[in-house]
Coordinates of N, CA and C in Angstrom, one line a residue:
L137 N 1.1 -1.1 -0.2 CA 0.0 0.0 0.0 C 0.8 1.3 -0.1
G138 N 0.7 2.1 -0.9 CA 1.4 3.3 -1.0 C 0.9 4.5 -0.2
T139 N 1.5 5.2 0.3 CA 1.1 6.2 1.3 C 1.1 7.5 1.0
K140 N 0.9 7.7 -0.4 CA 0.8 8.8 -1.0 C -0.8 9.3 -1.2
R141 N -1.2 10.5 -1.0 CA -2.5 10.9 -1.1 C -2.9 11.9 -2.2
A142 N -3.7 11.8 -2.9 CA -3.9 12.9 -3.8 C -3.8 14.3 -3.2
P143 N -3.1 15.2 -3.7 CA -3.3 16.5 -2.9 C -4.2 17.3 -2.7
D144 N -5.4 17.0 -3.6 CA -6.6 17.9 -3.2 C -7.5 17.2 -2.1
L145 N -7.3 16.1 -1.7 CA -8.1 15.4 -0.6 C -7.7 16.1 0.8
P146 N -8.7 16.2 1.3 CA -8.4 16.8 2.9 C -7.9 15.6 3.8
S147 N -7.1 16.0 4.6 CA -6.6 15.0 5.6 C -7.6 15.2 6.7
L148 N -8.6 14.1 6.6 CA -9.7 14.0 7.8 C -9.0 12.8 8.7
I149 N -8.2 11.9 8.2 CA -7.9 11.0 8.9 C -6.5 10.7 8.5
S150 N -5.5 10.1 9.5 CA -4.1 9.9 9.2 C -3.7 8.8 8.4
E151 N -2.3 8.9 7.8 CA -1.9 7.8 6.9 C -2.1 6.6 7.2
E152 N -1.8 6.6 8.6 CA -1.9 5.1 9.3 C -3.1 4.5 9.3
E153 N -4.3 5.5 9.9 CA -5.8 4.9 9.6 C -6.1 4.6 8.3
V154 N -5.6 5.3 7.1 CA -6.0 4.9 6.1 C -5.4 3.6 5.6
E155 N -4.5 3.3 6.0 CA -3.5 2.2 5.7 C -4.5 0.9 6.5
E156 N -4.8 1.1 7.9 CA -5.4 0.2 8.6 C -6.8 -0.1 7.9
V157 N -7.8 0.8 7.5 CA -9.0 0.8 6.9 C -8.8 0.0 5.7
L158 N -8.0 0.3 4.9 CA -7.6 -0.3 3.5 C -7.3 -2.0 3.7
T159 N -6.3 -2.2 4.8 CA -6.0 -3.3 5.2 C -7.2 -4.4 5.7
V160 N -8.2 -3.7 6.6 CA -9.3 -4.5 7.0 C -10.0 -4.5 5.9
V161 N -10.5 -3.8 4.7 CA -11.2 -4.0 3.8 C -10.5 -5.3 2.9
Y162 N -9.3 -5.2 2.7 CA -8.6 -6.1 1.8 C -9.0 -7.5 2.5
R163 N -8.7 -7.7 3.7 CA -9.0 -8.8 4.6 C -10.2 -9.4 4.3
F164 N -11.3 -8.4 4.2 CA -12.7 -8.7 4.2 C -13.1 -9.3 3.0
L165 N -12.2 -9.0 2.0 CA -12.6 -9.4 0.6 C -11.9 -10.6 0.4
D166 N -10.7 -10.8 0.9 CA -10.0 -11.9 0.7 C -10.6 -13.1 1.5
S167 N -11.8 -13.5 1.3 CA -12.5 -14.6 2.1 C -11.8 -15.9 2.2
S168 N -11.2 -16.3 1.0 CA -10.5 -17.4 1.1 C -8.8 -17.5 1.6
N169 N -8.7 -16.2 2.2 CA -7.3 -15.9 3.0 C -5.9 -16.4 2.3
N170 N -6.1 -16.2 0.7 CA -4.8 -16.8 0.0 C -3.9 -15.6 -0.7
G171 N -4.4 -14.4 -0.1 CA -3.6 -13.2 -0.2 C -4.1 -12.4 -1.7
D172 N -4.8 -13.2 -2.5 CA -5.5 -12.8 -3.9 C -7.0 -12.4 -3.5
I173 N -7.3 -11.3 -4.2 CA -8.9 -11.2 -4.3 C -9.3 -11.6 -5.5
S174 N -10.2 -12.7 -5.4 CA -10.9 -13.2 -6.9 C -11.8 -12.5 -7.2
R175 N -12.3 -12.6 -8.5 CA -13.3 -11.8 -9.2 C -14.7 -12.3 -8.4
R176 N -14.8 -13.4 -7.8 CA -16.0 -13.5 -7.1 C -16.1 -12.7 -5.8
E177 N -14.8 -12.8 -5.1 CA -14.5 -12.3 -3.9 C -15.0 -10.4 -4.0
F178 N -14.4 -10.0 -5.2 CA -14.5 -8.5 -5.7 C -16.0 -8.3 -5.9
D179 N -16.7 -8.9 -6.7 CA -18.0 -8.8 -6.9 C -18.7 -8.6 -5.6
L180 N -18.5 -9.2 -4.5 CA -19.1 -9.2 -3.1 C -19.3 -7.5 -2.8
L181 N -18.4 -6.5 -3.4 CA -18.6 -5.2 -3.0 C -19.9 -4.8 -3.9
D182 N -20.1 -5.3 -5.1 CA -20.9 -4.5 -6.2 C -22.4 -4.9 -5.5
G183 N -22.3 -6.3 -4.7 CA -23.8 -6.4 -4.1 C -24.0 -5.6 -2.9
L184 N -22.9 -5.2 -2.2 CA -23.0 -4.3 -0.9 C -23.6 -3.0 -1.5
W185 N -23.1 -2.5 -2.4 CA -23.2 -1.3 -2.9 C -24.5 -1.3 -3.4
R186 N -24.9 -2.3 -4.3 CA -26.9 -2.4 -4.8 C -27.5 -2.5 -3.6
E187 N -27.0 -3.1 -2.7 CA -27.9 -3.1 -1.2 C -28.3 -1.8 -0.8
L188 N -26.8 -1.2 -0.5 CA -26.8 0.3 -0.1 C -27.9 1.2 -0.7
W189 N -27.7 1.1 -2.0 CA -28.6 2.1 -2.8 C -30.0 1.6 -2.6
Q190 N -30.6 0.4 -2.6 CA -31.9 0.1 -2.3 C -32.3 0.6 -0.9
S191 N -31.2 0.5 0.1 CA -31.7 1.0 1.3 C -32.0 2.5 1.4
M192 N -31.2 3.0 0.5 CA -31.4 4.5 0.4 C -32.6 5.0 -0.2
L193 N -32.8 4.1 -1.3 CA -34.1 4.5 -2.2 C -35.3 4.4 -1.0
E194 N -35.1 3.0 -0.2 CA -36.3 3.0 0.8 C -36.4 4.0 1.8
F195 N -35.3 4.3 2.2 CA -35.4 5.8 3.3 C -35.7 6.7 2.9
K196 N -35.3 7.3 1.7 CA -36.1 8.3 0.8 C -37.5 8.2 0.8
E197 N -38.1 7.1 0.5 CA -39.6 6.9 0.2 C -40.2 6.9 1.5
H198 N -39.4 6.4 2.5 CA -39.9 6.5 4.1 C -40.3 7.8 4.6
I199 N -39.2 8.6 4.4 CA -39.3 10.0 4.7 C -40.5 10.6 3.9
I200 N -40.4 10.5 2.9 CA -41.5 11.1 2.1 C -43.0 10.6 2.5
D201 N -43.1 9.4 2.8 CA -44.4 8.8 3.0 C -44.7 9.6 4.3
C202 N -43.8 9.7 5.4 CA -44.2 9.9 6.8 C -44.2 11.5 6.6
F203 N -43.5 12.5 5.9 CA -43.8 14.1 5.9 C -44.0 14.5 4.7
G204 N -44.0 13.9 3.7 CA -44.8 14.5 2.3 C -43.7 15.0 1.6
S205 N -42.3 15.2 2.0 CA -41.1 15.6 1.2 C -40.0 15.5 2.0
L206 N -38.7 15.6 1.4 CA -37.5 15.4 2.1 C -37.3 16.9 2.8
E207 N -37.7 17.8 2.2 CA -37.5 19.0 3.1 C -38.3 19.0 4.4
Q208 N -39.6 18.6 4.3 CA -40.4 18.5 5.6 C -39.8 17.6 6.6
G209 N -39.2 16.4 5.9 CA -38.5 15.5 6.8 C -37.4 16.2 7.7
W210 N -36.6 17.0 6.7 CA -35.3 17.8 7.5 C -35.8 18.6 8.6
S211 N -37.2 19.2 8.1 CA -37.2 20.4 9.2 C -37.9 19.4 10.5
F212 N -38.2 18.4 10.4 CA -38.8 17.5 11.7 C -37.3 17.1 12.3
A213 N -36.5 16.5 11.5 CA -35.5 15.9 12.1 C -34.3 16.6 12.8
D214 N -34.3 17.9 12.3 CA -33.5 19.2 13.0 C -34.0 19.4 14.1
K215 N -34.0 18.8 15.1 CA -35.1 19.4 16.3 C -34.2 20.6 16.9
N216 N -32.8 20.8 16.9 CA -32.5 21.9 17.7 C -32.3 23.0 16.7
H217 N -32.8 22.9 15.4 CA -32.6 23.9 14.1 C -31.0 24.5 14.1
D218 N -30.3 23.6 14.4 CA -28.8 24.4 14.0 C -28.3 24.0 12.5
R219 N -29.3 23.4 11.6 CA -29.1 22.9 10.2 C -28.1 21.9 10.0
L220 N -28.0 20.9 11.1 CA -26.8 20.0 11.1 C -27.9 18.7 11.8
L221 N -27.5 17.5 11.1 CA -28.4 16.3 11.7 C -26.9 15.7 12.5
V222 N -26.8 15.6 13.7 CA -25.8 14.6 14.3 C -26.4 13.2 14.4
W223 N -25.8 12.4 14.7 CA -26.2 10.8 14.9 C -27.4 10.5 15.8
D224 N -27.4 11.0 16.8 CA -28.3 11.1 17.7 C -29.7 11.4 16.9
E225 N -29.6 12.5 16.5 CA -31.0 13.2 15.8 C -31.4 12.3 14.6
F226 N -30.3 11.8 13.9 CA -30.8 10.8 12.5 C -31.2 9.4 13.3
Q227 N -30.7 9.2 14.3 CA -31.1 7.8 14.9 C -32.5 7.9 15.4
T228 N -32.7 9.0 16.2 CA -34.1 9.0 16.8 C -35.1 9.3 15.6
L229 N -34.8 10.0 14.6 CA -35.7 10.0 13.6 C -36.2 8.6 12.9
A230 N -34.9 8.0 12.7 CA -35.3 6.6 12.0 C -36.2 5.5 13.0
R231 N -35.8 5.9 14.4 CA -36.4 4.9 15.5 C -37.8 5.4 15.7
E232 N -38.2 6.6 16.0 CA -39.5 7.2 16.0 C -40.5 6.6 14.8
H233 N -39.9 7.0 13.6 CA -40.7 6.5 12.5 C -40.5 5.3 11.9
H234 N -40.0 4.3 12.9 CA -40.0 2.7 12.2 C -39.5 2.3 11.0
F235 N -38.2 3.2 10.8 CA -37.5 2.8 9.4 C -36.5 1.5 10.0
D236 N -36.6 0.7 9.4 CA -36.0 -1.1 9.9 C -34.5 -1.1 9.2
G237 N -34.2 -0.1 8.0 CA -32.9 -0.3 7.6 C -31.8 -0.2 7.9
P238 N -30.5 -0.1 7.5 CA -29.1 -0.2 7.8 C -29.1 1.3 8.1
V239 N -29.4 1.8 9.3 CA -29.6 3.3 9.7 C -28.0 3.9 9.5
R240 N -27.0 3.3 10.4 CA -25.8 3.5 10.4 C -25.0 3.8 9.0
Q241 N -25.4 2.9 8.1 CA -24.7 2.9 6.9 C -25.4 4.5 6.0
I242 N -26.5 4.1 6.2 CA -27.3 5.5 5.7 C -26.6 6.9 6.0
F243 N -26.6 6.9 7.5 CA -26.1 8.2 8.0 C -24.6 8.4 7.4
M244 N -23.8 7.1 7.3 CA -22.3 7.6 6.9 C -22.3 7.8 5.5
Y245 N -23.4 7.3 4.7 CA -23.2 7.6 3.3 C -23.6 9.1 3.0
L246 N -24.5 9.5 3.9 CA -25.0 10.9 3.4 C -24.1 11.9 4.3
D247 N -23.5 11.7 5.3 CA -22.3 12.5 5.6 C -21.1 12.6 4.7
R248 N -21.2 13.1 3.5 CA -20.3 13.2 2.7 C -18.9 13.3 2.8
D249 N -18.8 14.6 3.9 CA -17.4 15.2 4.3 C -17.0 14.4 5.5
D250 N -17.5 13.0 6.0 CA -17.0 12.6 7.2 C -16.9 13.6 8.3
S251 N -17.9 14.6 8.7 CA -17.7 15.3 9.4 C -18.8 14.9 11.1
G252 N -19.4 13.9 10.7 CA -20.0 13.5 11.8 C -21.4 13.9 12.0
E253 N -21.7 14.8 11.0 CA -22.9 15.4 10.9 C -23.4 15.5 9.4
I254 N -24.8 15.4 9.3 CA -25.3 15.7 7.9 C -25.9 17.2 7.8
A255 N -25.3 18.0 6.9 CA -26.0 19.4 6.5 C -27.0 19.0 5.6
E256 N -27.8 20.2 5.5 CA -29.2 20.0 4.9 C -28.8 19.6 3.2
D257 N -27.7 20.4 2.7 CA -27.5 20.0 1.5 C -27.0 18.3 1.3
E258 N -26.4 17.8 2.1 CA -26.0 16.4 2.0 C -27.5 15.5 2.1
W259 N -28.4 16.2 3.0 CA -29.5 15.2 3.3 C -30.2 15.4 2.1
L260 N -30.2 16.6 1.3 CA -31.2 16.7 0.0 C -30.5 16.0 -1.1
L261 N -29.4 15.0 -0.9 CA -28.9 14.3 -2.1 C -29.7 13.1 -1.8
L262 N -30.6 12.8 -1.2 CA -31.4 11.7 -1.2 C -32.4 12.0 -2.4
H263 N -32.6 13.3 -3.1 CA -33.6 13.3 -4.1 C -32.7 12.6 -5.3
N264 N -31.7 12.3 -5.3 CA -30.8 11.5 -6.2 C -31.2 10.1 -6.3
F265 N -32.0 9.5 -5.4 CA -32.2 8.0 -5.5 C -33.5 7.9 -5.9

């Protein structure tokens, strides 16, 4: 694994953390533990990606069913009106409105800048699903 980073990427995590994450992902994909990732093993990522997209679509539809629009859902979810959703607010929204999907993964996907918060513009990316 190289330790060089593209110059325009923000340094949100250290090089050591990047290497650790990549190592964990590689080991996850190498289910046969032979040091190589087969096409079948790599295709697992495609399945996981499709599952996440389906979950995002279901979450979007659930929010619209509950609140009428994503914008209304945002207004309800942002309880303290700071124009950010932290994990607790997001989790509470999902729990109180009986969304049973992979809430943590959806939060992580919407948190595009890995700040630990979802801004309104990130939330509105749900329109793309």
